[in-house]
Every structure is written in C-alpha cells, then in structure tokens.
Amino acid sequence: MRLAVTDPGVPEIFHSLQGEGVSAGKPSVFVRLSQCNLHCVWCDTAYTWNFQDTEFQHRDDAPSAPRKYDRAQETVDRTVEELTAHLLALPCRRIIFTGGEPLLQQRELGELIQRLKEVDPSFYIEIETNGTIKPLGLAAELIDQFNVSPKLAHSGNDLAIRFKLETLRFYANDARANFKIVIETPSDLEEVKALVAEAGMPASRVWLMPEGRTPQELHQREHWLAEACLKAGYNFTGRLHIHLYGDTRGT
Ligand code: SF4
C-alpha cells in the first residue's frame, strides 16, 4: 500500500486524538495513505497528491513557483503484512485510515482490516473519505465508521468530480456513515442545504466544520458557524488538533 510520510521513508502512522467530527477527542491511531482523486485548493495534506509531475493548483502555490512535492520523497510502500504487524504492536485499537483518499486503495485496505480483526476483533476501524467512491467487498463489510466529507464549490474541484449523487445517497442510507462538510463563508450554507436535501443526509449525521489551518483562521469562523449549526439543526465540529498541535504532520 502507498502511504504518506512524516520523514523520507517513514510512514505517517501516529497516535493522537481525533480532532474533528463525531469521534473528536477519542484516542486513535492514524494511518495516512497517499494519493487523492480530488485536489482541494485549501487541502492541508497536499503532500499526498500535489506532486511535481502534476498540474494541479493549490492555494499555497505562488504564481511563479508552484509548491510541488517530490513523489518519491513523499511516499513509501508497505505490504499488508508489514502494516498488520505495525498496527498490532501499537497500544490503541481505534484506527483511522485517512489521506488523501483511502478508498483508492480499498482492495488492500479491506485485506488489512480483515487481518487485524482476525487477530483482535476489538479493532474499530474508521475511514475518512471524500464521498466520491463507494466501498466494495471487504472494505464495505468491515469498516465500522465512514467519515464522509463531500466537497463544496470553494474546494476548487469541478462539480463532475467532487459530486457523486449515487455514492452520497449510498452513504446517507448507511447508519455507519456521518458527514463532515468544510465551510468557508456563510454563503456556503445554502449549498450545504441543497446538498443535504438532494443526497438525503439526516441532519443528525451532518457536522459542519470551519476551514482553517491556524487557530486564528478557525476562530474567525467558529462563532458564526456555531450559530448557523444551532439554527439549522446540524452538528458543529472544530479542529482540535490545530488548536493543540498546529498544522503539522504526524499529529
Ligand atoms: S479530498 Fe481531502 S485529501 Fe483530497 S484534496 Fe480534498 S481535502 Fe485533500
């Protein structure tokens, strides 16, 4: 499987508190997989996809010097067997596969989860996905929780690649799925309302989260967004890890 790294050759696997959404505050082991099928302009893990041999745009790009990552330096491959051994040796059984888009590697992911649960059925597996890919096979069967984060227009992705109605409806009909939507401005709320209605997402399973990679950016959006959540009946989530650790890898 292809993973992101904290340092060259060192897979980004770390023990921390979940910072966002329904499991916020829970101790978890994060496994960051590389590669994404979307390219959000504000993505805080652009090192999983904004490689030198691509032409994607990101907010950090300067016009004359786009910030591109070296694919060989930013990725590392591990077998399912190696990852199984690595995760079994860690002290926490809540595993969160994140990315990038983890479901791009869902066949191997399903095998890995199966091996983990065979050894210790207490493993609880969450996955963070952008909601454009349906889980299949072992992944569909064995993942305990889907944290689905559909992207709005401000992400900079074309509608055709970021919005897959049938897939969102699939998740809306699966009680294991909850939705986390990144909000930049109050005008995004109309887009959220339409998205939630069209996909049939129950408001009780929708979390709205301010966009921001610094405590200051988050603070500017938290107050009006909290009020908007109260009014509309959605859940609110901050980004605990940014407040605790900043925008750094491995946290
Ligand atoms: S879907 Fe997630 S990982 Fe992919 S570009 Fe958007 S924010 Fe980044």
PDB file of N, CA, C and O in Angstrom, residues 18-87:
ATOM      1  N   GLN A  18      -8.397  12.189  17.848  1.00  0.00           N
ATOM      2  CA  GLN A  18      -9.145  12.613  16.658  1.00  0.00           C
ATOM      3  C   GLN A  18      -9.573  14.066  16.871  1.00  0.00           C
ATOM      4  O   GLN A  18     -10.111  14.419  17.923  1.00  0.00           O
ATOM      5  N   GLY A  19      -9.317  14.905  15.883  1.00  0.00           N
ATOM      6  CA  GLY A  19      -9.568  16.334  16.066  1.00  0.00           C
ATOM      7  C   GLY A  19     -10.903  16.813  15.533  1.00  0.00           C
ATOM      8  O   GLY A  19     -11.323  17.936  15.833  1.00  0.00           O
ATOM      9  N   GLU A  20     -11.586  16.003  14.736  1.00  0.00           N
ATOM     10  CA  GLU A  20     -12.758  16.507  14.007  1.00  0.00           C
ATOM     11  C   GLU A  20     -13.917  15.519  14.062  1.00  0.00           C
ATOM     12  O   GLU A  20     -13.719  14.303  14.098  1.00  0.00           O
ATOM     13  N   GLY A  21     -15.114  16.054  13.987  1.00  0.00           N
ATOM     14  CA  GLY A  21     -16.286  15.230  13.705  1.00  0.00           C
ATOM     15  C   GLY A  21     -16.777  14.395  14.869  1.00  0.00           C
ATOM     16  O   GLY A  21     -16.505  14.679  16.039  1.00  0.00           O
ATOM     17  N   VAL A  22     -17.488  13.334  14.521  1.00  0.00           N
ATOM     18  CA  VAL A  22     -18.231  12.547  15.502  1.00  0.00           C
ATOM     19  C   VAL A  22     -17.329  11.907  16.554  1.00  0.00           C
ATOM     20  O   VAL A  22     -17.743  11.724  17.694  1.00  0.00           O
ATOM     21  N   SER A  23     -16.081  11.592  16.208  1.00  0.00           N
ATOM     22  CA  SER A  23     -15.168  10.945  17.162  1.00  0.00           C
ATOM     23  C   SER A  23     -14.168  11.921  17.783  1.00  0.00           C
ATOM     24  O   SER A  23     -13.161  11.492  18.350  1.00  0.00           O
ATOM     25  N   ALA A  24     -14.424  13.218  17.670  1.00  0.00           N
ATOM     26  CA  ALA A  24     -13.457  14.212  18.176  1.00  0.00           C
ATOM     27  C   ALA A  24     -13.116  13.927  19.631  1.00  0.00           C
ATOM     28  O   ALA A  24     -13.999  13.649  20.448  1.00  0.00           O
ATOM     29  N   GLY A  25     -11.851  13.985  19.928  1.00  0.00           N
ATOM     30  CA  GLY A  25     -11.374  13.785  21.294  1.00  0.00           C
ATOM     31  C   GLY A  25     -10.989  12.348  21.597  1.00  0.00           C
ATOM     32  O   GLY A  25     -10.398  12.082  22.647  1.00  0.00           O
ATOM     33  N   LYS A  26     -11.323  11.402  20.698  1.00  0.00           N
ATOM     34  CA  LYS A  26     -11.031   9.995  21.002  1.00  0.00           C
ATOM     35  C   LYS A  26      -9.591   9.637  20.613  1.00  0.00           C
ATOM     36  O   LYS A  26      -9.159   9.934  19.492  1.00  0.00           O
ATOM     37  N   PRO A  27      -8.869   8.955  21.498  1.00  0.00           N
ATOM     38  CA  PRO A  27      -7.526   8.489  21.149  1.00  0.00           C
ATOM     39  C   PRO A  27      -7.608   7.525  19.961  1.00  0.00           C
ATOM     40  O   PRO A  27      -8.454   6.620  19.959  1.00  0.00           O
ATOM     41  N   SER A  28      -6.753   7.707  19.008  1.00  0.00           N
ATOM     42  CA  SER A  28      -6.828   6.947  17.751  1.00  0.00           C
ATOM     43  C   SER A  28      -5.439   6.803  17.157  1.00  0.00           C
ATOM     44  O   SER A  28      -4.570   7.634  17.399  1.00  0.00           O
ATOM     45  N   VAL A  29      -5.282   5.759  16.361  1.00  0.00           N
ATOM     46  CA  VAL A  29      -4.076   5.655  15.538  1.00  0.00           C
ATOM     47  C   VAL A  29      -4.458   6.064  14.125  1.00  0.00           C
ATOM     48  O   VAL A  29      -5.419   5.538  13.557  1.00  0.00           O
ATOM     49  N   PHE A  30      -3.730   7.010  13.571  1.00  0.00           N
ATOM     50  CA  PHE A  30      -3.991   7.484  12.208  1.00  0.00           C
ATOM     51  C   PHE A  30      -2.995   6.838  11.247  1.00  0.00           C
ATOM     52  O   PHE A  30      -1.799   6.751  11.544  1.00  0.00           O
ATOM     53  N   VAL A  31      -3.530   6.412  10.112  1.00  0.00           N
ATOM     54  CA  VAL A  31      -2.687   5.871   9.043  1.00  0.00           C
ATOM     55  C   VAL A  31      -2.996   6.711   7.811  1.00  0.00           C
ATOM     56  O   VAL A  31      -4.116   6.686   7.303  1.00  0.00           O
ATOM     57  N   ARG A  32      -2.000   7.489   7.364  1.00  0.00           N
ATOM     58  CA  ARG A  32      -2.283   8.383   6.226  1.00  0.00           C
ATOM     59  C   ARG A  32      -1.833   7.737   4.916  1.00  0.00           C
ATOM     60  O   ARG A  32      -0.642   7.516   4.695  1.00  0.00           O
ATOM     61  N   LEU A  33      -2.803   7.443   4.070  1.00  0.00           N
ATOM     62  CA  LEU A  33      -2.497   6.870   2.765  1.00  0.00           C
ATOM     63  C   LEU A  33      -2.276   7.996   1.760  1.00  0.00           C
ATOM     64  O   LEU A  33      -2.902   9.062   1.848  1.00  0.00           O
ATOM     65  N   SER A  34      -1.404   7.745   0.804  1.00  0.00           N
ATOM     66  CA  SER A  34      -1.090   8.759  -0.202  1.00  0.00           C
ATOM     67  C   SER A  34      -2.066   8.652  -1.368  1.00  0.00           C
ATOM     68  O   SER A  34      -2.773   7.663  -1.505  1.00  0.00           O
ATOM     69  N   GLN A  35      -2.145   9.702  -2.152  1.00  0.00           N
ATOM     70  CA  GLN A  35      -2.932   9.824  -3.388  1.00  0.00           C
ATOM     71  C   GLN A  35      -4.373  10.262  -3.100  1.00  0.00           C
ATOM     72  O   GLN A  35      -4.989   9.787  -2.155  1.00  0.00           O
ATOM     73  N   CYS A  36      -4.870  11.153  -3.947  1.00  0.00           N
ATOM     74  CA  CYS A  36      -6.262  11.593  -3.840  1.00  0.00           C
ATOM     75  C   CYS A  36      -6.822  11.823  -5.235  1.00  0.00           C
ATOM     76  O   CYS A  36      -6.088  12.239  -6.135  1.00  0.00           O
ATOM     77  N   ASN A  37      -8.099  11.555  -5.395  1.00  0.00           N
ATOM     78  CA  ASN A  37      -8.753  11.801  -6.688  1.00  0.00           C
ATOM     79  C   ASN A  37      -9.324  13.210  -6.763  1.00  0.00           C
ATOM     80  O   ASN A  37      -9.801  13.632  -7.815  1.00  0.00           O
ATOM     81  N   LEU A  38      -9.315  13.964  -5.648  1.00  0.00           N
ATOM     82  CA  LEU A  38      -9.704  15.380  -5.672  1.00  0.00           C
ATOM     83  C   LEU A  38      -8.456  16.223  -5.390  1.00  0.00           C
ATOM     84  O   LEU A  38      -7.423  15.696  -4.950  1.00  0.00           O
ATOM     85  N   HIS A  39      -8.595  17.535  -5.598  1.00  0.00           N
ATOM     86  CA  HIS A  39      -7.440  18.419  -5.434  1.00  0.00           C
ATOM     87  C   HIS A  39      -7.944  19.736  -4.878  1.00  0.00           C
ATOM     88  O   HIS A  39      -8.057  20.727  -5.612  1.00  0.00           O
ATOM     89  N   CYS A  40      -8.255  19.735  -3.586  1.00  0.00           N
ATOM     90  CA  CYS A  40      -8.870  20.903  -2.956  1.00  0.00           C
ATOM     91  C   CYS A  40      -7.814  21.999  -2.788  1.00  0.00           C
ATOM     92  O   CYS A  40      -6.699  21.713  -2.319  1.00  0.00           O
ATOM     93  N   VAL A  41      -8.203  23.226  -3.112  1.00  0.00           N
ATOM     94  CA  VAL A  41      -7.211  24.312  -3.096  1.00  0.00           C
ATOM     95  C   VAL A  41      -6.710  24.625  -1.692  1.00  0.00           C
ATOM     96  O   VAL A  41      -5.634  25.175  -1.520  1.00  0.00           O
ATOM     97  N   TRP A  42      -7.499  24.270  -0.664  1.00  0.00           N
ATOM     98  CA  TRP A  42      -7.089  24.541   0.723  1.00  0.00           C
ATOM     99  C   TRP A  42      -6.639  23.263   1.443  1.00  0.00           C
ATOM    100  O   TRP A  42      -6.484  23.266   2.674  1.00  0.00           O
ATOM    101  N   CYS A  43      -6.466  22.176   0.725  1.00  0.00           N
ATOM    102  CA  CYS A  43      -6.119  20.882   1.354  1.00  0.00           C
ATOM    103  C   CYS A  43      -4.905  21.034   2.274  1.00  0.00           C
ATOM    104  O   CYS A  43      -3.885  21.606   1.880  1.00  0.00           O
ATOM    105  N   ASP A  44      -5.010  20.492   3.493  1.00  0.00           N
ATOM    106  CA  ASP A  44      -3.872  20.591   4.418  1.00  0.00           C
ATOM    107  C   ASP A  44      -2.962  19.365   4.343  1.00  0.00           C
ATOM    108  O   ASP A  44      -2.035  19.237   5.130  1.00  0.00           O
ATOM    109  N   THR A  45      -3.241  18.479   3.394  1.00  0.00           N
ATOM    110  CA  THR A  45      -2.328  17.342   3.180  1.00  0.00           C
ATOM    111  C   THR A  45      -2.010  17.235   1.677  1.00  0.00           C
ATOM    112  O   THR A  45      -2.047  16.144   1.102  1.00  0.00           O
ATOM    113  N   ALA A  46      -1.687  18.383   1.086  1.00  0.00           N
ATOM    114  CA  ALA A  46      -1.402  18.401  -0.358  1.00  0.00           C
ATOM    115  C   ALA A  46      -0.179  17.546  -0.704  1.00  0.00           C
ATOM    116  O   ALA A  46       0.009  17.167  -1.863  1.00  0.00           O
ATOM    117  N   TYR A  47       0.618  17.221   0.297  1.00  0.00           N
ATOM    118  CA  TYR A  47       1.786  16.348   0.034  1.00  0.00           C
ATOM    119  C   TYR A  47       1.363  14.922  -0.298  1.00  0.00           C
ATOM    120  O   TYR A  47       2.217  14.085  -0.614  1.00  0.00           O
ATOM    121  N   THR A  48       0.046  14.627  -0.230  1.00  0.00           N
ATOM    122  CA  THR A  48      -0.425  13.301  -0.650  1.00  0.00           C
ATOM    123  C   THR A  48      -0.788  13.266  -2.137  1.00  0.00           C
ATOM    124  O   THR A  48      -1.079  12.192  -2.659  1.00  0.00           O
ATOM    125  N   TRP A  49      -0.832  14.444  -2.799  1.00  0.00           N
ATOM    126  CA  TRP A  49      -1.258  14.435  -4.210  1.00  0.00           C
ATOM    127  C   TRP A  49      -0.649  15.517  -5.107  1.00  0.00           C
ATOM    128  O   TRP A  49      -0.660  15.379  -6.318  1.00  0.00           O
ATOM    129  N   ASN A  50      -0.127  16.595  -4.528  1.00  0.00           N
ATOM    130  CA  ASN A  50       0.308  17.717  -5.378  1.00  0.00           C
ATOM    131  C   ASN A  50       1.773  17.529  -5.784  1.00  0.00           C
ATOM    132  O   ASN A  50       2.657  18.299  -5.409  1.00  0.00           O
ATOM    133  N   PHE A  51       1.982  16.486  -6.582  1.00  0.00           N
ATOM    134  CA  PHE A  51       3.349  16.083  -6.920  1.00  0.00           C
ATOM    135  C   PHE A  51       3.903  16.883  -8.102  1.00  0.00           C
ATOM    136  O   PHE A  51       3.160  17.482  -8.880  1.00  0.00           O
ATOM    137  N   GLN A  52       5.223  16.821  -8.238  1.00  0.00           N
ATOM    138  CA  GLN A  52       5.905  17.633  -9.258  1.00  0.00           C
ATOM    139  C   GLN A  52       5.471  17.289 -10.682  1.00  0.00           C
ATOM    140  O   GLN A  52       5.531  18.118 -11.567  1.00  0.00           O
ATOM    141  N   ASP A  53       5.048  16.053 -10.903  1.00  0.00           N
ATOM    142  CA  ASP A  53       4.665  15.661 -12.268  1.00  0.00           C
ATOM    143  C   ASP A  53       3.173  15.897 -12.529  1.00  0.00           C
ATOM    144  O   ASP A  53       2.591  15.306 -13.426  1.00  0.00           O
ATOM    145  N   THR A  54       2.531  16.760 -11.739  1.00  0.00           N
ATOM    146  CA  THR A  54       1.116  17.075 -11.956  1.00  0.00           C
ATOM    147  C   THR A  54       0.948  18.569 -12.211  1.00  0.00           C
ATOM    148  O   THR A  54       1.857  19.360 -11.947  1.00  0.00           O
ATOM    149  N   GLU A  55      -0.267  18.937 -12.683  1.00  0.00           N
ATOM    150  CA  GLU A  55      -0.521  20.360 -12.937  1.00  0.00           C
ATOM    151  C   GLU A  55      -1.627  20.878 -12.038  1.00  0.00           C
ATOM    152  O   GLU A  55      -2.314  21.836 -12.365  1.00  0.00           O
ATOM    153  N   PHE A  56      -1.836  20.236 -10.909  1.00  0.00           N
ATOM    154  CA  PHE A  56      -2.904  20.669 -10.010  1.00  0.00           C
ATOM    155  C   PHE A  56      -2.553  22.024  -9.381  1.00  0.00           C
ATOM    156  O   PHE A  56      -1.381  22.373  -9.262  1.00  0.00           O
ATOM    157  N   GLN A  57      -3.608  22.735  -8.969  1.00  0.00           N
ATOM    158  CA  GLN A  57      -3.416  24.047  -8.341  1.00  0.00           C
ATOM    159  C   GLN A  57      -3.686  23.917  -6.840  1.00  0.00           C
ATOM    160  O   GLN A  57      -4.561  23.154  -6.436  1.00  0.00           O
ATOM    161  N   HIS A  58      -2.959  24.693  -6.054  1.00  0.00           N
ATOM    162  CA  HIS A  58      -3.206  24.742  -4.608  1.00  0.00           C
ATOM    163  C   HIS A  58      -3.012  26.178  -4.139  1.00  0.00           C
ATOM    164  O   HIS A  58      -2.217  26.926  -4.723  1.00  0.00           O
ATOM    165  N   ARG A  59      -3.725  26.529  -3.072  1.00  0.00           N
ATOM    166  CA  ARG A  59      -3.665  27.896  -2.556  1.00  0.00           C
ATOM    167  C   ARG A  59      -2.245  28.309  -2.159  1.00  0.00           C
ATOM    168  O   ARG A  59      -1.903  29.489  -2.183  1.00  0.00           O
ATOM    169  N   ASP A  60      -1.413  27.364  -1.768  1.00  0.00           N
ATOM    170  CA  ASP A  60      -0.040  27.697  -1.364  1.00  0.00           C
ATOM    171  C   ASP A  60       0.867  27.988  -2.554  1.00  0.00           C
ATOM    172  O   ASP A  60       1.991  28.459  -2.367  1.00  0.00           O
ATOM    173  N   ASP A  61       0.383  27.713  -3.768  1.00  0.00           N
ATOM    174  CA  ASP A  61       1.235  27.924  -4.942  1.00  0.00           C
ATOM    175  C   ASP A  61       1.463  29.419  -5.162  1.00  0.00           C
ATOM    176  O   ASP A  61       0.513  30.194  -5.182  1.00  0.00           O
ATOM    177  N   ALA A  62       2.698  29.811  -5.353  1.00  0.00           N
ATOM    178  CA  ALA A  62       2.976  31.172  -5.805  1.00  0.00           C
ATOM    179  C   ALA A  62       2.905  31.140  -7.321  1.00  0.00           C
ATOM    180  O   ALA A  62       3.273  30.119  -7.920  1.00  0.00           O
ATOM    181  N   PRO A  63       2.451  32.277  -7.972  1.00  0.00           N
ATOM    182  CA  PRO A  63       2.293  32.231  -9.431  1.00  0.00           C
ATOM    183  C   PRO A  63       3.549  31.771 -10.161  1.00  0.00           C
ATOM    184  O   PRO A  63       3.496  31.001 -11.100  1.00  0.00           O
ATOM    185  N   SER A  64       4.700  32.224  -9.697  1.00  0.00           N
ATOM    186  CA  SER A  64       5.920  31.865 -10.419  1.00  0.00           C
ATOM    187  C   SER A  64       6.546  30.577  -9.885  1.00  0.00           C
ATOM    188  O   SER A  64       7.452  30.028 -10.508  1.00  0.00           O
ATOM    189  N   ALA A  65       6.092  30.111  -8.709  1.00  0.00           N
ATOM    190  CA  ALA A  65       6.736  28.935  -8.118  1.00  0.00           C
ATOM    191  C   ALA A  65       5.713  28.055  -7.417  1.00  0.00           C
ATOM    192  O   ALA A  65       5.568  28.108  -6.202  1.00  0.00           O
ATOM    193  N   PRO A  66       4.975  27.250  -8.184  1.00  0.00           N
ATOM    194  CA  PRO A  66       4.014  26.352  -7.558  1.00  0.00           C
ATOM    195  C   PRO A  66       4.710  25.437  -6.547  1.00  0.00           C
ATOM    196  O   PRO A  66       5.844  25.003  -6.790  1.00  0.00           O
ATOM    197  N   ARG A  67       4.016  25.212  -5.404  1.00  0.00           N
ATOM    198  CA  ARG A  67       4.627  24.376  -4.379  1.00  0.00           C
ATOM    199  C   ARG A  67       4.316  22.921  -4.685  1.00  0.00           C
ATOM    200  O   ARG A  67       3.213  22.448  -4.447  1.00  0.00           O
ATOM    201  N   LYS A  68       5.274  22.235  -5.248  1.00  0.00           N
ATOM    202  CA  LYS A  68       5.057  20.852  -5.660  1.00  0.00           C
ATOM    203  C   LYS A  68       5.919  19.917  -4.815  1.00  0.00           C
ATOM    204  O   LYS A  68       7.008  20.291  -4.364  1.00  0.00           O
ATOM    205  N   TYR A  69       5.423  18.712  -4.642  1.00  0.00           N
ATOM    206  CA  TYR A  69       6.106  17.737  -3.788  1.00  0.00           C
ATOM    207  C   TYR A  69       6.744  16.638  -4.631  1.00  0.00           C
ATOM    208  O   TYR A  69       6.203  16.239  -5.664  1.00  0.00           O
ATOM    209  N   ASP A  70       7.854  16.155  -4.146  1.00  0.00           N
ATOM    210  CA  ASP A  70       8.584  15.082  -4.817  1.00  0.00           C
ATOM    211  C   ASP A  70       7.910  13.743  -4.470  1.00  0.00           C
ATOM    212  O   ASP A  70       7.897  13.335  -3.311  1.00  0.00           O
ATOM    213  N   ARG A  71       7.358  13.096  -5.487  1.00  0.00           N
ATOM    214  CA  ARG A  71       6.578  11.874  -5.260  1.00  0.00           C
ATOM    215  C   ARG A  71       7.410  10.804  -4.534  1.00  0.00           C
ATOM    216  O   ARG A  71       6.935  10.159  -3.596  1.00  0.00           O
ATOM    217  N   ALA A  72       8.658  10.630  -4.953  1.00  0.00           N
ATOM    218  CA  ALA A  72       9.490   9.571  -4.350  1.00  0.00           C
ATOM    219  C   ALA A  72       9.796   9.871  -2.881  1.00  0.00           C
ATOM    220  O   ALA A  72       9.817   8.978  -2.043  1.00  0.00           O
ATOM    221  N   GLN A  73      10.000  11.146  -2.571  1.00  0.00           N
ATOM    222  CA  GLN A  73      10.323  11.531  -1.184  1.00  0.00           C
ATOM    223  C   GLN A  73       9.105  11.495  -0.276  1.00  0.00           C
ATOM    224  O   GLN A  73       9.225  11.329   0.930  1.00  0.00           O
ATOM    225  N   GLU A  74       7.919  11.717  -0.867  1.00  0.00           N
ATOM    226  CA  GLU A  74       6.713  11.899  -0.055  1.00  0.00           C
ATOM    227  C   GLU A  74       5.885  10.628   0.109  1.00  0.00           C
ATOM    228  O   GLU A  74       4.830  10.672   0.733  1.00  0.00           O
ATOM    229  N   THR A  75       6.337   9.537  -0.477  1.00  0.00           N
ATOM    230  CA  THR A  75       5.556   8.305  -0.368  1.00  0.00           C
ATOM    231  C   THR A  75       6.458   7.148   0.038  1.00  0.00           C
ATOM    232  O   THR A  75       7.675   7.172  -0.178  1.00  0.00           O
ATOM    233  N   VAL A  76       5.815   6.144   0.622  1.00  0.00           N
ATOM    234  CA  VAL A  76       6.551   4.926   0.967  1.00  0.00           C
ATOM    235  C   VAL A  76       5.577   3.760   0.818  1.00  0.00           C
ATOM    236  O   VAL A  76       4.372   3.924   1.081  1.00  0.00           O
ATOM    237  N   ASP A  77       6.052   2.638   0.350  1.00  0.00           N
ATOM    238  CA  ASP A  77       5.179   1.472   0.170  1.00  0.00           C
ATOM    239  C   ASP A  77       5.395   0.471   1.297  1.00  0.00           C
ATOM    240  O   ASP A  77       6.523   0.221   1.711  1.00  0.00           O
ATOM    241  N   ARG A  78       4.287  -0.076   1.783  1.00  0.00           N
ATOM    242  CA  ARG A  78       4.327  -1.131   2.793  1.00  0.00           C
ATOM    243  C   ARG A  78       3.342  -2.217   2.376  1.00  0.00           C
ATOM    244  O   ARG A  78       2.260  -1.922   1.860  1.00  0.00           O
ATOM    245  N   THR A  79       3.693  -3.467   2.643  1.00  0.00           N
ATOM    246  CA  THR A  79       2.774  -4.560   2.332  1.00  0.00           C
ATOM    247  C   THR A  79       1.686  -4.632   3.408  1.00  0.00           C
ATOM    248  O   THR A  79       1.835  -4.096   4.511  1.00  0.00           O
ATOM    249  N   VAL A  80       0.615  -5.363   3.072  1.00  0.00           N
ATOM    250  CA  VAL A  80      -0.449  -5.585   4.048  1.00  0.00           C
ATOM    251  C   VAL A  80       0.121  -6.283   5.286  1.00  0.00           C
ATOM    252  O   VAL A  80      -0.222  -5.954   6.428  1.00  0.00           O
ATOM    253  N   GLU A  81       1.033  -7.225   5.077  1.00  0.00           N
ATOM    254  CA  GLU A  81       1.629  -7.958   6.202  1.00  0.00           C
ATOM    255  C   GLU A  81       2.423  -6.994   7.097  1.00  0.00           C
ATOM    256  O   GLU A  81       2.327  -7.049   8.328  1.00  0.00           O
ATOM    257  N   GLU A  82       3.209  -6.124   6.484  1.00  0.00           N
ATOM    258  CA  GLU A  82       4.014  -5.183   7.276  1.00  0.00           C
ATOM    259  C   GLU A  82       3.114  -4.239   8.080  1.00  0.00           C
ATOM    260  O   GLU A  82       3.365  -3.957   9.256  1.00  0.00           O
ATOM    261  N   LEU A  83       2.043  -3.772   7.449  1.00  0.00           N
ATOM    262  CA  LEU A  83       1.154  -2.847   8.162  1.00  0.00           C
ATOM    263  C   LEU A  83       0.394  -3.557   9.273  1.00  0.00           C
ATOM    264  O   LEU A  83       0.161  -2.990  10.342  1.00  0.00           O
ATOM    265  N   THR A  84       0.015  -4.809   9.029  1.00  0.00           N
ATOM    266  CA  THR A  84      -0.676  -5.574  10.071  1.00  0.00           C
ATOM    267  C   THR A  84       0.222  -5.656  11.307  1.00  0.00           C
ATOM    268  O   THR A  84      -0.216  -5.370  12.437  1.00  0.00           O
ATOM    269  N   ALA A  85       1.473  -6.035  11.115  1.00  0.00           N
ATOM    270  CA  ALA A  85       2.402  -6.162  12.247  1.00  0.00           C
ATOM    271  C   ALA A  85       2.595  -4.819  12.945  1.00  0.00           C
ATOM    272  O   ALA A  85       2.607  -4.726  14.178  1.00  0.00           O
ATOM    273  N   HIS A  86       2.729  -3.760  12.164  1.00  0.00           N
ATOM    274  CA  HIS A  86       2.945  -2.419  12.724  1.00  0.00           C
ATOM    275  C   HIS A  86       1.755  -2.013  13.610  1.00  0.00           C
ATOM    276  O   HIS A  86       1.926  -1.583  14.754  1.00  0.00           O
ATOM    277  N   LEU A  87       0.542  -2.214  13.103  1.00  0.00           N
ATOM    278  CA  LEU A  87      -0.646  -1.749  13.838  1.00  0.00           C
ATOM    279  C   LEU A  87      -0.935  -2.626  15.056  1.00  0.00           C
ATOM    280  O   LEU A  87      -1.381  -2.131  16.089  1.00  0.00           O
TER     281      LEU A  87
END
